C-alpha atoms as a printed R data frame, in Angstrom:
   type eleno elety resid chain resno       x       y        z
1  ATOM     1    CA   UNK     A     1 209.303  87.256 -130.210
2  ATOM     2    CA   UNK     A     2 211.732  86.075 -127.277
3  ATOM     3    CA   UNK     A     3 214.098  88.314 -128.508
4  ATOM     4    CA   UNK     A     4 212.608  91.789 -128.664
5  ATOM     5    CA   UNK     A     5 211.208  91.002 -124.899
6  ATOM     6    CA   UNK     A     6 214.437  90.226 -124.163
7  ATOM     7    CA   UNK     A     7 215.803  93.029 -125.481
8  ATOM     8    CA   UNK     A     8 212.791  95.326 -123.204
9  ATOM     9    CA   UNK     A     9 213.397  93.940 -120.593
10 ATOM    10    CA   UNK     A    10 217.345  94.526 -120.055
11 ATOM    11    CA   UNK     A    11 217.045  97.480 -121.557
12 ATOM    12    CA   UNK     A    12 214.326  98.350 -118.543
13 ATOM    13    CA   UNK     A    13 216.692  96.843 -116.028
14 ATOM    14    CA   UNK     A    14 219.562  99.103 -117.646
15 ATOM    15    CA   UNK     A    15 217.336 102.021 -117.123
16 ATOM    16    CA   UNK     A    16 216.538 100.696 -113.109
17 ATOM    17    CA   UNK     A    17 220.561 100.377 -112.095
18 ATOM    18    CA   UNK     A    18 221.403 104.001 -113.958
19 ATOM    19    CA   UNK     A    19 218.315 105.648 -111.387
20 ATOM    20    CA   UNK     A    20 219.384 103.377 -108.201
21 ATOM    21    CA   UNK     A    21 222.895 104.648 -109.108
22 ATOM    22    CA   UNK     A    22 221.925 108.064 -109.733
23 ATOM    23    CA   UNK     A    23 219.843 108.119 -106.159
24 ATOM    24    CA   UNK     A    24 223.104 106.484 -104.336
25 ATOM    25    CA   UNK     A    25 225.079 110.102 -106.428
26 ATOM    26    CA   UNK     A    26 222.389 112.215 -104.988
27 ATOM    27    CA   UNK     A    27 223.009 110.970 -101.660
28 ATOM    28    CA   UNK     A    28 226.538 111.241 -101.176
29 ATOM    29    CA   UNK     A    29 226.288 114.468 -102.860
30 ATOM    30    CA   UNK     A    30 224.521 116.128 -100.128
31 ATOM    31    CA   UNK     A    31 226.325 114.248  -97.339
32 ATOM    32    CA   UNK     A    32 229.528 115.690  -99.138
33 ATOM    33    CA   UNK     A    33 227.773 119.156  -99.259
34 ATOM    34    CA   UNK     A    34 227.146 119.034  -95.406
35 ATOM    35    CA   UNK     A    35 230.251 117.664  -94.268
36 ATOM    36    CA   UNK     A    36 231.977 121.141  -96.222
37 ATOM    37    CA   UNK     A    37 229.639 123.479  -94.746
38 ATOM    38    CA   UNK     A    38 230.762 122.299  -91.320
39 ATOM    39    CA   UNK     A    39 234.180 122.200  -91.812
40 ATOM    40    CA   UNK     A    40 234.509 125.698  -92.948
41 ATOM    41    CA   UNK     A    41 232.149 126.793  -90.149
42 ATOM    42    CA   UNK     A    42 235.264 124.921  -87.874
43 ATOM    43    CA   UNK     A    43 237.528 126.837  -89.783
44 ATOM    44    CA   UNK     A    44 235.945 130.212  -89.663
45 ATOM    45    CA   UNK     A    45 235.336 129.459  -85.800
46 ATOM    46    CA   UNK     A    46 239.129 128.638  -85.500
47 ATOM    47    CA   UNK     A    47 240.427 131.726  -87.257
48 ATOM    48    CA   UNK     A    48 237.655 134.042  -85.554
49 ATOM    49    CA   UNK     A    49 239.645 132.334  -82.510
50 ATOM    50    CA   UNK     A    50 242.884 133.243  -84.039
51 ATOM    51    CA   UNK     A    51 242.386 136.602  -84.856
52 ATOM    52    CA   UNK     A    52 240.927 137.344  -81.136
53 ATOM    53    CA   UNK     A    53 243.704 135.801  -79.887
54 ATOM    54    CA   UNK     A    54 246.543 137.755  -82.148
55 ATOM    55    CA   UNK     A    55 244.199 140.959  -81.280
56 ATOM    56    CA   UNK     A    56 244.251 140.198  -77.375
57 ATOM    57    CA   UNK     A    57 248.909 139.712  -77.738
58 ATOM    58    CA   UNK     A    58 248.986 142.392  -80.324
59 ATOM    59    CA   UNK     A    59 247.134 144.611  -76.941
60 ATOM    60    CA   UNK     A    60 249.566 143.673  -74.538
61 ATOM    61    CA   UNK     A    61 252.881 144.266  -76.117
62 ATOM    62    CA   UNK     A    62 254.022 140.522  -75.559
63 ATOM    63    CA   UNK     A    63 256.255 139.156  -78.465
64 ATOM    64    CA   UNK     A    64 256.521 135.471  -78.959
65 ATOM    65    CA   UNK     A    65 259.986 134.041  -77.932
């Protein structure tokens, strides 16, 4: 009888650490998600930037020496 409860019982714990585990994924996951969305909202700002300021040389007839 000490066996088969023994055998519930890690196989409960087993099941426990795989959800804990799975919650820690889930987390990370959407800090990872955020941390993309603003980095290409940077980037988009910084070639929005770039293009302006290629637009704004491109206007004057300045080349780059």
């Amino acid at each position: 009888m000490f066996w088969p409860m023994l055998a519930i019982a890690l196989g409960f714990l087993g099941i426990a650490v795989l959800g804990v585990l799975a919650v820690k994924v889930f987390v990370e996951a959407q800090r990872l998600g955020r941390q993309v969305t603003l980095t290409t909202q940077r980037i988009n700002r910084a070639a929005e930037d770039l293009e302006r300021a290629a637009t704004d040389l491109a206007a004057t007839g300045e080349a780059l020496r």
